[in-house]
Amino acid sequence: MSTDQAQDIASRYWHIVGTAIALSSEWGGTYRITTSDNTYLLKIAPSHLSEERISLEVAVVKHLSSSLKTLKCSQLISSLDGEDLVQTEFGAARMYSWIEGRLWANLRPHDANLLESLGQSLGELSNALTGFDHPGAHDEFEWALESSLWKDGLNSLPDELRTLCEHYLMRYENGLKQKLSSLRQGVNYHDANDYNILVSDDIINPSIVGFIDYGDCHYGPLVNDLAICLAYALMDQTDVLGASRIIACGFHRTFPVLTEELEVLQDLICIRLVISLCNAARRKAKDPSNAYWQVSTTDAERLLRTLHDIHPYLMLSSFRSACGLEASPHHDKLCDWLKKHRAQFSPILGFDLSKESVTVFDWSVGSTELGGLNELQDLEEQTHQSFRRMKSEGTRVGIGRYDEPRPIYTTLEYQVPGLHTPSMRSIHLGIDLIMPAGTPVYAPLAGKVVTLTNNAGDKEYGPLVILEHKTDDGLTFYTLYGHNNIYTLSLLKLGQEVQAGEKIAEIGTYPENGNWVPHLHFQIITDLLGYIDDYPGVADPDARAIWLSLCPDPNLILGIQHPDLKYHYADATGLLRKRNKVLGSNLSLSYQQPLHIVRGWKTHLYDEYGRTYLDIVNNIAHVGHEHPRVVSAGQKQMAVLNTNTRYLHRQLVALSQKLLETLPSHLEVVWFVNSGSEANELALRIARTYTGSQETLVLEEGYHGNTQTCIDVSHYKFKHYKGEVANFAKATQVVPMSMYGQVANLPEQKVRVGEVANFAEAMDSTDYRLPITISPSMVFIHESLPSCAGQIVPHKDFFMDIYAEIKKRGGVCIADEVQTGLGRVGSHYWAFELYTIAPDIVTIGKPLGNGHPIAAVACTREMANAFAKGPEFFSSFGGNPVSCAIASEVLTVIDDENLQAHAKEMGDYWMSSLRSLQSEHPVIGNVRGHGLFIGIEFIEPETRVAAKQKAEYIVKRMLDHRILTSLDGPQGNVMKIKPPMTITREEVDLFLGVMEKVLKEDMMKGELA
């Protein structure tokens, strides 16, 4: 039927005169009719549909119109004759009101909040359908499980795929069908696919507004709606288990799922995918031109294969956890049995651990016992330290804790898919018993050897034994023994029965034990999940509850008594509450849900659970978080001496000489303080002493520190003062700055960086009046690349002309290199070297100490002499031996690791790649910077104004992918990139890949999809 014919039907039978647009549909005709006032949906039933199926759809819509609570539902529009259904020459026609919204299929991203909304909304729909029935819902239907129609498509599938589909058909016929008949039954919506789910127009916090197309409603198991929804919603998800848990959790919250329904859910999802593939295959054979029928076949096949590889017990446990149940069905029963029989178990090491004094090691992510992650590679030293501590405490057994989040699992074998980004398994599922290599291991209870293998490889189990056990009431469970020696493999045979107390292994040493400190990894397992020669010993923190249920506490068998045996996770909410109670309220936190960061390494930060975040913004960790050489330099000096500078010490002189060698020769004198704020404060004191003037020239949006003097010269801060301008501002003149896409709100004409090439010419021009006055002996303090202003790159002549005017009037110029110095800009060691200028004073901040509190001020001899005529300068611990040792090592590392050249290489590549993205995504208004100091300015492409909301969205989405970024600039729309200098090409590519993905999401589009 043509659109003209659809318009004619709408006009003749409903007196709705409008324009018709044909919509994609499986059967029949579907048309959007738009009038000057409203929009409607016209549906024409295909000839093969029975009258009862057509009337079913009408009845469902009428029922839902009055029973849905928050979801929207189309309203049935009666014809001019008052009929719900009109028989036309093209088939039975019905008219509905139109629901505004976006199709799930066109929406990006499908994030956790939206997945949960989908589950909740589907649960509401299931509730609304409860009690509804209709004869048409019992007709044979090609999408129903029991239908024979879809099975005809099996023969049209490729051989391998047909075999997989037949596997699930056999499961249905050989037991699942009978199980389904005993479940709750009712009318299901039966069609929650990508093209029937409507999402709100709110592109920041979208939610489900309703469902459309009720023509597929069918009577059957009530859990079928959840299964069908999952079959479609999981097609674009990398973490199938995680995404399905979120949807199931939302569904269960509004429509509680019974345990027996959860047991069939995975099979139901797979069978829906099989039906979809079969129906698509048979329809393609009949009508290859209809693309609608093939729209999801590739994704359906991929998901079916993924689900086939997920063990049913694991998926059931995942669903149970989502619905608030103990994840493993056997967990509670097994734990009760183990508690009851613990006294009967044989000692695993030959002596009763419940009566033994033990040393409990803290190997958690934030543990100070572990040291830096580099130290974990020195197994000889780790072994020596472990046994030395045990000896000092008078114990013969060391303990590594169960349910402890650890940072030591770093190989790709420990990586698992995540909802947004891959995650590393970090939660320890066993208990480690640290004993000398060769220590015998005994079976705690009778069992059968089901795994005996050498699980060789770095950070693997090495020789591995798994025993199968049965309780006296028939429950099967397993115990795992990892990190043994090669001799272990000759002690046993696969399938061998062993008795309680029988020797089954010997503890191994590195490298044969998988490269670990000598210990036994002991673990209890409720189900092997199909594993034969391996089994996870650590779990993804996002699935922690599931895996702790699958692998109960091994101490149920060991019986160890020690107050520190249990790792206590921090209460993040409580920690935040305590912080807010004792700290100032204007001490801000990053992100709406603050991160609990406990460790850093190179370019990464780690939260308490071991989740890893790529740090793109922390310039203070200049040579990488916790650089081992820098840490070692501080530790060594701290063990010897840490005092003030009133005594001679080589570290202070050596650092001074090394630092001055990197600066222009006219800077001859250096002072050390504890922070960039102190450095700028001291620099201003020196300059003002020298000039005798308090008049200061600063850059708009400049920032120089948190002391009062620094705030006085930081427009970024003092512009926020309310009411009357403070006294300090009267002595401070502000040089206007602007950047691409945003203009400062100043009463006079602006100096636009990059547009006014010569500052002096602009001042002398007849048609330009500079909105500032440069006073005699004025002090000019500036960042060479203003950061808080939005990562600005001034014109090459900008500073040269200001410097000339300042010095002509007897003033002093201070270059603040706190954020940009020490090779960050790549082409030069100091950012001021990008311009033809010679600062009188240079200030350097905490990057000099890689975060350790040390900063510096370098100036001319003439200024130092003038300053010396005033009061004595003394900083109690500025330049102490420890700080100097650390800073000296930082400078050496910069040279040894060639980090300045690396910054240029990475920066050039990064900016080039970003500009390529800019050509495709005009929301990127500008990319600017030098080296590893980059700004990305986001704008609204049509108006060229700041796109603050979009910029904030990008930061949020980068966090979802565990990449830490932040915004700055007067309008908060500039992403600043200032990572540790050790960032790698792979990490830059990771950032770029995520950025490209986010830029394609709905929030970034000029109009809604």
XYZ file of C-alpha atoms in Angstrom, residues 535-752:
218
model
C 39.805 -22.445 37.579
C 39.665 -18.727 38.417
C 41.532 -17.899 41.590
C 40.638 -14.208 41.485
C 37.490 -12.401 40.407
C 36.363 -9.186 38.760
C 35.416 -6.722 41.525
C 32.162 -5.956 39.694
C 31.202 -9.632 40.049
C 32.636 -10.070 43.548
C 29.410 -11.222 45.237
C 28.907 -13.955 42.624
C 32.387 -15.404 42.887
C 32.510 -15.295 46.684
C 29.330 -17.333 46.628
C 30.769 -19.783 44.093
C 33.961 -20.038 46.160
C 33.144 -19.886 49.892
C 35.671 -18.902 52.545
C 38.411 -21.605 52.707
C 38.711 -20.944 56.419
C 35.582 -23.061 56.828
C 38.038 -25.956 56.420
C 41.283 -24.421 57.715
C 39.915 -22.906 60.934
C 42.611 -20.199 61.264
C 42.178 -17.850 64.227
C 43.528 -14.328 63.764
C 41.933 -10.868 64.204
C 43.310 -9.593 60.867
C 42.273 -12.578 58.789
C 39.333 -10.724 57.218
C 39.941 -7.798 54.881
C 37.641 -4.905 55.736
C 36.476 -2.849 52.761
C 36.082 0.841 53.352
C 32.594 2.275 53.619
C 32.856 4.898 50.885
C 29.673 6.642 52.008
C 30.880 6.711 55.595
C 34.325 7.889 54.526
C 32.759 10.754 52.585
C 30.595 11.671 55.549
C 33.611 11.734 57.881
C 35.596 13.775 55.372
C 32.819 16.338 55.109
C 32.673 16.539 58.887
C 36.355 17.257 59.488
C 37.457 19.019 56.282
C 36.415 22.309 54.760
C 33.375 22.127 52.539
C 35.139 24.005 49.727
C 37.801 21.288 49.497
C 36.309 19.747 46.378
C 36.292 16.183 45.101
C 36.446 15.020 41.522
C 33.287 13.414 40.157
C 29.767 13.171 41.552
C 30.547 9.738 42.960
C 34.033 10.239 44.425
C 36.707 7.664 43.732
C 38.488 5.964 46.622
C 42.024 5.882 45.220
C 44.621 3.925 47.197
C 47.542 3.307 44.812
C 49.314 4.832 41.834
C 51.671 3.341 39.280
C 53.090 4.995 36.165
C 50.061 6.525 34.378
C 47.446 4.697 36.432
C 45.550 5.123 39.655
C 43.895 2.215 41.470
C 40.809 2.215 43.646
C 40.404 0.003 46.687
C 38.972 -2.853 44.627
C 41.852 -2.854 42.178
C 40.001 -1.107 39.370
C 42.534 0.685 37.184
C 42.095 4.254 35.937
C 44.204 5.899 33.231
C 45.294 9.279 34.602
C 45.269 11.913 31.870
C 45.258 14.995 34.091
C 47.806 14.563 36.896
C 50.816 16.594 35.817
C 52.253 16.576 39.356
C 53.230 12.890 39.012
C 55.641 14.159 36.395
C 57.724 11.028 35.762
C 54.891 8.633 36.595
C 53.106 7.710 39.778
C 55.456 6.149 42.318
C 58.456 5.978 40.011
C 60.675 3.362 41.701
C 63.897 5.357 41.393
C 62.288 8.456 42.851
C 60.700 6.467 45.674
C 63.991 4.743 46.418
C 65.919 8.029 46.507
C 63.522 9.405 49.106
C 63.514 6.238 51.190
C 67.299 6.027 51.299
C 67.795 9.636 52.310
C 64.927 9.532 54.799
C 66.644 6.680 56.604
C 69.760 8.837 57.086
C 68.848 12.488 57.617
C 65.979 14.889 57.140
C 66.476 18.334 58.603
C 66.435 22.005 57.662
C 68.865 23.975 55.508
C 70.813 25.627 58.343
C 73.465 22.931 57.951
C 75.712 22.147 55.014
C 74.488 19.274 52.877
C 75.577 18.065 49.474
C 72.017 17.243 48.327
C 70.943 20.894 48.479
C 73.938 22.180 46.522
C 73.867 19.344 44.000
C 70.164 19.890 43.227
C 70.666 23.639 42.893
C 73.440 23.169 40.368
C 71.527 20.544 38.420
C 68.399 22.698 38.233
C 70.235 25.880 37.231
C 71.928 24.000 34.389
C 68.505 23.609 32.759
C 67.728 27.350 32.958
C 69.105 30.362 31.050
C 72.505 31.520 32.309
C 71.210 34.845 33.643
C 69.282 32.920 36.333
C 71.982 32.172 38.868
C 70.344 31.854 42.281
C 67.766 29.340 43.517
C 65.593 28.959 46.616
C 63.667 25.838 47.606
C 60.255 25.798 49.238
C 57.488 23.227 49.673
C 54.916 24.016 46.987
C 54.176 25.997 43.861
C 52.103 28.397 45.932
C 55.067 29.082 48.202
C 57.318 29.473 45.176
C 55.070 32.111 43.627
C 54.640 33.856 46.966
C 58.417 34.035 47.376
C 58.879 35.179 43.768
C 56.462 38.054 44.337
C 58.296 39.030 47.529
C 61.611 39.088 45.684
C 60.179 41.093 42.786
C 58.384 43.595 44.989
C 61.447 44.045 47.158
C 63.483 44.692 44.030
C 61.005 47.114 42.393
C 59.569 48.657 45.530
C 56.136 48.404 43.894
C 52.981 46.420 44.740
C 51.532 46.995 41.276
C 51.045 43.660 39.572
C 50.047 42.674 36.052
C 48.382 39.284 35.633
C 46.630 37.311 32.911
C 42.900 36.872 32.811
C 42.026 33.423 34.256
C 45.590 33.016 35.519
C 46.212 30.864 38.592
C 49.310 30.913 40.791
C 48.477 29.193 44.084
C 46.410 29.080 47.251
C 48.170 31.514 49.595
C 46.529 34.898 50.027
C 49.268 36.645 48.053
C 48.851 34.132 45.221
C 45.082 34.490 45.223
C 45.584 38.261 45.039
C 47.275 37.778 41.663
C 45.149 34.863 40.418
C 42.237 36.198 38.389
C 40.924 32.608 38.209
C 40.294 32.932 41.966
C 39.694 36.566 42.819
C 37.122 37.079 40.057
C 34.735 35.065 42.255
C 34.848 37.516 45.162
C 31.387 38.954 45.727
C 30.518 42.570 46.460
C 33.107 45.302 46.719
C 36.443 44.530 45.081
C 39.056 43.613 47.670
C 41.997 45.968 48.226
C 44.457 43.681 46.493
C 42.557 43.896 43.218
C 43.107 47.650 43.132
C 46.838 47.020 42.747
C 46.331 44.249 40.191
C 45.817 44.866 36.494
C 44.410 42.069 34.303
C 45.542 41.416 30.736
C 42.470 40.216 28.815
C 42.741 36.770 27.311
C 40.358 34.924 25.059
C 40.282 31.642 23.284
C 38.566 29.959 20.415
C 34.828 29.916 20.942
C 34.679 32.120 24.016
C 35.241 35.775 24.813
C 35.849 37.449 28.165
C 33.090 39.782 29.280
C 35.144 42.997 29.387
C 33.867 46.537 28.772
C 36.680 47.458 26.369
C 37.983 45.908 23.200
C 39.877 42.694 23.904
C 43.363 41.553 23.124
C 42.449 38.331 21.342
